[in-house]
Amino acid sequence: MKTYKIVGIGNAIVDVICQTGDESLDLLGIEKGVMQLIERERAEMLYGAMKDRVQAPGGSVANTLAGLGALGLKTGFIGRVRDDALGRFYAESMEEQGSRFVNTPVAGGDLPTSRSMIFVSPDGERSMNTYLGISAEIGPDDVSDDVAGEAEILFLEGYLYDKPKGKDAFDRAARVCREAGGMAGITLSDPFCCDRHRADFQRLVGELDYVIGNQEEWQALYETDLDSALKRAARECRLVVCTRSGEDVVLIRGEERVVVPVTRVTPVDATGAGDQFAAGFLYGLSTGQPLEVCGRMGVVAAAEVIAHIGPRPASNVLNLFRAAELV
């Protein structure tokens, strides 16, 4: 038995969320429905423009770990925050939500804790404006053998490849985990991330134990239609997971191909849908469930989070699994 069921490594970002109309997005110069990286000055301006904002610890993999912690699994998060008000809030909130924040907040330095201003439109679309701050400085020295080597499953965030030190941290964590007998996998993060790191990500598909992406990400990765992309991924990857924004989820492991249906709904807030799908899926994977059950757990967890504001569960997802006769 290892110390952690699941360890994640990714950007530690405080999510600042508010609801807004499309006109306000235009006035603020925000492109609807995409994630944009912004500089510190614009981050401060957008923060001041947000009304009735809600603050929560975020970041893609961190959101997934929060979902897994709420499901009762022992999890750890490798991330980097500054020893400032937002950084202390982040670390304490992760611990309160059931995931160990394994790295001590960094004292001093010029870069503050990272934050993402998320504007949620009436149709549930999210427009994310992310200032990376200190989280983008995560490097291999932040990865402890006692953490990565003690993970049954490691979950890696593709965004880390945007910085050389993040790439090194990612590669070190995966190597340490797998050499110690664990499984390591990645979320493709977004189509633009796939464009930026196509060669590296294609290599990782063949090397890692599982890869999670949505339809747009798989198509961007291989620059082709979805069927062709999944056929290629299935030849190279041990376990392929593809979500399709309201359409059936596809999971492929060797000769096994599973299609999991979803019920289309209008989301209150689509923030965290993919992150919580990953939480449900990884919960099933880590507890030895059949592939179909893993997929159905992911769908249930995603449906819960899009029914309210915020990227993390507001209901007891384990009870939802029980209601769906999954546990």
XYZ file of C-alpha atoms in Angstrom:
327
model
C 0.000 0.000 0.000
C 1.296 3.431 -0.952
C 0.753 6.643 0.991
C -1.471 8.237 -1.662
C -4.132 6.819 -3.907
C -3.660 9.721 -6.301
C -1.154 12.572 -6.528
C -1.568 15.455 -8.951
C 0.932 17.989 -10.219
C -0.225 21.217 -11.784
C -0.760 24.944 -11.523
C -2.013 26.198 -8.156
C -4.396 28.978 -9.156
C -7.008 30.825 -7.118
C -10.231 30.998 -9.145
C -12.151 34.266 -8.871
C -15.593 33.758 -10.405
C -18.483 36.064 -11.242
C -21.520 35.988 -13.497
C -21.697 38.519 -16.309
C -23.438 39.306 -19.589
C -21.902 39.157 -23.044
C -21.929 42.963 -23.310
C -19.678 43.241 -20.291
C -17.238 40.788 -21.879
C -17.067 42.994 -24.957
C -16.477 46.120 -22.882
C -13.650 44.409 -20.999
C -12.088 43.044 -24.194
C -12.580 39.415 -23.150
C -12.950 36.681 -25.759
C -15.878 34.518 -24.747
C -15.390 30.853 -23.949
C -11.599 30.636 -24.025
C -8.714 30.737 -21.578
C -6.349 33.663 -22.045
C -3.041 34.202 -20.264
C -2.744 37.768 -19.007
C -0.159 39.968 -17.319
C -0.262 41.190 -13.733
C -1.588 44.685 -14.512
C -4.569 43.344 -16.497
C -5.231 40.754 -13.798
C -5.560 43.506 -11.214
C -7.867 45.508 -13.511
C -10.179 42.561 -14.197
C -10.252 41.608 -10.531
C -11.459 45.112 -9.691
C -14.153 44.917 -12.386
C -15.734 41.732 -10.993
C -18.975 42.133 -9.048
C -20.246 39.620 -6.472
C -17.149 37.506 -7.003
C -16.631 34.102 -5.430
C -13.117 32.936 -4.569
C -11.976 29.301 -4.548
C -8.762 27.312 -4.911
C -8.514 26.181 -8.518
C -6.314 24.920 -11.304
C -7.360 21.972 -13.434
C -5.614 19.112 -11.635
C -6.187 20.711 -8.236
C -9.934 20.749 -8.965
C -9.768 17.061 -9.820
C -7.943 16.288 -6.574
C -10.530 18.219 -4.579
C -13.223 16.028 -6.120
C -11.254 12.891 -5.284
C -10.617 14.079 -1.732
C -14.337 14.672 -1.283
C -14.886 11.080 -2.421
C -12.721 9.889 0.456
C -9.449 9.037 -1.311
C -6.105 10.063 0.148
C -4.616 12.524 -2.310
C -1.708 14.934 -2.530
C -1.086 17.988 -4.694
C 2.317 19.152 -5.951
C 1.983 22.879 -6.628
C 3.592 26.231 -5.903
C 2.071 29.258 -4.130
C 3.606 32.309 -2.482
C 3.387 32.880 1.249
C 0.830 35.657 0.787
C -2.855 35.919 1.645
C -4.048 34.111 -1.496
C -1.321 31.462 -1.186
C -2.165 30.663 2.420
C -5.860 30.588 1.507
C -5.080 28.147 -1.294
C -2.977 25.745 0.787
C -5.403 25.751 3.715
C -8.417 25.246 1.448
C -6.822 22.244 -0.279
C -6.153 20.652 3.110
C -9.698 21.376 4.294
C -11.099 19.758 1.145
C -9.200 16.529 1.730
C -5.989 16.858 -0.319
C -2.564 17.339 1.224
C -0.800 20.432 -0.133
C 2.691 18.981 -0.037
C 4.818 22.075 -0.810
C 5.269 24.834 1.781
C 4.204 28.289 0.486
C 7.260 30.181 -0.769
C 8.386 33.139 1.336
C 9.598 36.266 -0.460
C 10.093 36.668 -4.183
C 8.493 38.999 -6.707
C 5.747 36.795 -8.113
C 2.430 36.558 -6.221
C 0.137 33.565 -5.999
C -1.510 32.808 -9.337
C -5.144 33.682 -9.995
C -7.720 33.273 -12.774
C -10.596 35.688 -13.285
C -13.504 33.616 -14.630
C -16.516 35.378 -16.137
C -19.553 33.085 -16.457
C -22.102 33.965 -19.173
C -25.860 33.275 -18.877
C -25.452 30.205 -21.130
C -22.869 28.735 -18.737
C -19.845 29.461 -20.933
C -16.743 30.463 -18.990
C -14.204 33.029 -20.115
C -10.976 32.557 -18.188
C -8.288 35.201 -17.778
C -5.323 33.651 -16.032
C -2.308 35.312 -14.481
C 0.151 32.483 -13.852
C 2.295 34.174 -11.227
C 4.403 31.892 -9.057
C 2.686 28.629 -10.033
C 4.438 28.778 -13.414
C 7.781 28.571 -11.592
C 7.197 25.005 -10.397
C 10.224 22.862 -11.172
C 11.800 19.473 -10.494
C 12.992 20.576 -7.040
C 9.309 20.826 -6.038
C 8.823 17.103 -6.751
C 9.688 14.927 -3.759
C 10.414 11.211 -4.133
C 8.388 10.705 -0.954
C 5.325 12.074 -2.746
C 5.617 11.061 -6.418
C 7.037 7.666 -5.478
C 4.247 7.059 -2.990
C 1.416 7.572 -5.492
C -0.601 4.668 -6.850
C -1.746 6.986 -9.653
C -0.144 10.258 -10.776
C -2.227 12.832 -12.664
C -0.325 15.425 -14.669
C -1.503 18.757 -16.075
C -0.547 19.457 -19.682
C -0.278 23.202 -19.023
C 2.976 22.527 -17.144
C 4.712 22.037 -20.480
C 4.390 25.778 -21.144
C 7.519 26.412 -19.063
C 10.813 24.443 -19.267
C 10.962 24.020 -15.485
C 7.367 22.795 -15.443
C 8.174 20.275 -18.147
C 11.129 19.033 -16.094
C 8.926 18.758 -12.987
C 6.317 16.862 -14.984
C 8.847 14.426 -16.439
C 10.545 13.832 -13.083
C 7.234 13.153 -11.313
C 6.147 10.677 -13.986
C 9.475 8.872 -13.918
C 9.628 8.582 -10.122
C 6.022 7.376 -9.921
C 6.371 4.723 -12.606
C 9.739 3.456 -11.373
C 8.071 2.886 -8.001
C 5.309 0.822 -9.633
C 2.634 3.508 -9.973
C 0.580 4.623 -12.973
C 1.068 8.049 -14.557
C -1.269 9.886 -16.915
C -1.983 13.318 -18.332
C -4.833 15.648 -19.127
C -4.280 17.352 -22.490
C -5.548 20.634 -20.938
C -6.759 22.507 -24.049
C -6.458 22.474 -27.869
C -3.977 25.366 -27.902
C -1.791 23.494 -25.436
C -1.848 20.544 -27.844
C -0.830 22.871 -30.684
C 2.065 24.281 -28.676
C 3.423 20.916 -27.546
C 2.264 18.526 -30.263
C 5.475 16.494 -30.560
C 5.924 16.150 -26.791
C 2.276 15.251 -26.197
C 2.274 12.679 -28.987
C 5.322 11.119 -27.345
C 3.600 11.098 -23.950
C 0.539 9.363 -25.402
C 2.796 6.419 -26.189
C 4.705 6.502 -22.913
C 2.141 7.139 -20.168
C -0.491 4.793 -18.770
C -3.581 6.870 -19.582
C -4.476 10.113 -21.357
C -7.634 12.182 -20.840
C -8.762 14.758 -23.395
C -11.862 16.196 -25.015
C -12.819 15.999 -28.666
C -11.175 19.301 -29.622
C -7.942 18.368 -27.850
C -7.602 14.969 -29.525
C -8.320 16.510 -32.928
C -5.761 19.264 -32.340
C -3.157 16.785 -31.132
C -3.225 14.779 -34.372
C -4.542 17.513 -36.707
C -7.326 15.291 -38.014
C -10.945 14.288 -37.429
C -11.941 12.612 -34.172
C -12.315 9.049 -35.474
C -8.863 9.117 -37.041
C -7.361 10.725 -33.949
C -8.820 8.111 -31.601
C -7.744 5.243 -33.864
C -4.182 6.497 -33.764
C -4.291 7.143 -30.012
C -5.695 3.665 -29.372
C -2.758 2.097 -31.229
C -0.247 4.000 -29.117
C -1.840 4.542 -25.698
C -2.685 2.027 -22.985
C -5.911 3.839 -22.015
C -7.596 6.590 -24.044
C -10.377 8.763 -22.611
C -12.329 11.210 -24.780
C -15.135 13.483 -23.559
C -17.341 15.256 -26.098
C -19.184 18.213 -24.495
C -22.634 16.737 -24.036
C -22.141 13.758 -26.352
C -21.204 10.172 -25.471
C -17.852 9.597 -23.760
C -15.446 7.188 -25.475
C -12.969 5.012 -23.543
C -10.510 2.648 -25.229
C -8.183 0.144 -23.550
C -6.559 -2.296 -25.919
C -9.334 -4.165 -27.710
C -11.943 -2.880 -25.246
C -13.989 0.109 -26.420
C -16.711 1.562 -24.200
C -19.189 4.311 -25.068
C -20.852 5.996 -22.078
C -24.021 8.034 -22.759
C -24.649 11.440 -21.225
C -27.818 13.477 -20.712
C -27.601 16.892 -22.334
C -28.435 19.788 -20.014
C -27.878 23.548 -20.104
C -25.117 24.166 -17.585
C -25.324 26.834 -14.916
C -21.527 27.032 -15.087
C -19.365 24.765 -17.241
C -16.279 25.557 -15.140
C -14.706 22.337 -13.891
C -16.754 19.916 -15.999
C -13.680 18.208 -17.415
C -11.874 18.362 -14.079
C -14.691 16.610 -12.240
C -15.167 14.082 -15.020
C -11.516 13.204 -14.411
C -12.197 12.934 -10.666
C -15.033 10.471 -11.174
C -13.101 8.503 -13.766
C -9.951 8.289 -11.630
C -11.990 7.295 -8.595
C -13.271 4.323 -10.555
C -9.839 3.505 -11.952
C -8.153 3.674 -8.548
C -10.767 1.434 -6.938
C -10.593 -1.228 -9.643
C -13.942 -0.623 -11.353
C -14.753 -1.843 -14.884
C -14.055 0.680 -17.618
C -17.739 1.413 -18.206
C -18.282 2.154 -14.511
C -15.247 4.473 -14.508
C -16.788 6.393 -17.390
C -20.216 6.558 -15.793
C -18.682 7.854 -12.568
C -16.988 10.589 -14.568
C -20.270 11.560 -16.202
C -22.096 11.728 -12.850
C -19.368 13.897 -11.309
C -19.337 16.258 -14.314
C -23.139 16.587 -14.271
C -23.022 17.585 -10.614
C -20.492 20.378 -11.054
C -22.126 22.061 -14.071
C -25.366 22.414 -12.107
C -23.925 25.183 -9.897
C -21.380 28.000 -9.873
C -17.812 26.894 -9.197
C -15.428 24.143 -10.342
C -15.731 21.798 -7.363
C -18.544 19.577 -6.073
C -21.286 21.130 -3.967
C -23.104 17.818 -3.334
C -21.979 14.453 -1.988
C -20.888 12.780 -5.240
C -20.451 9.409 -3.529
C -24.165 9.495 -2.707
C -24.837 10.258 -6.375
C -22.780 7.181 -7.303
C -24.894 5.136 -4.895
C -28.117 6.507 -6.385
C -26.856 5.468 -9.824
C -25.959 2.005 -8.411
C -22.283 2.478 -9.249
C -21.078 1.628 -5.733
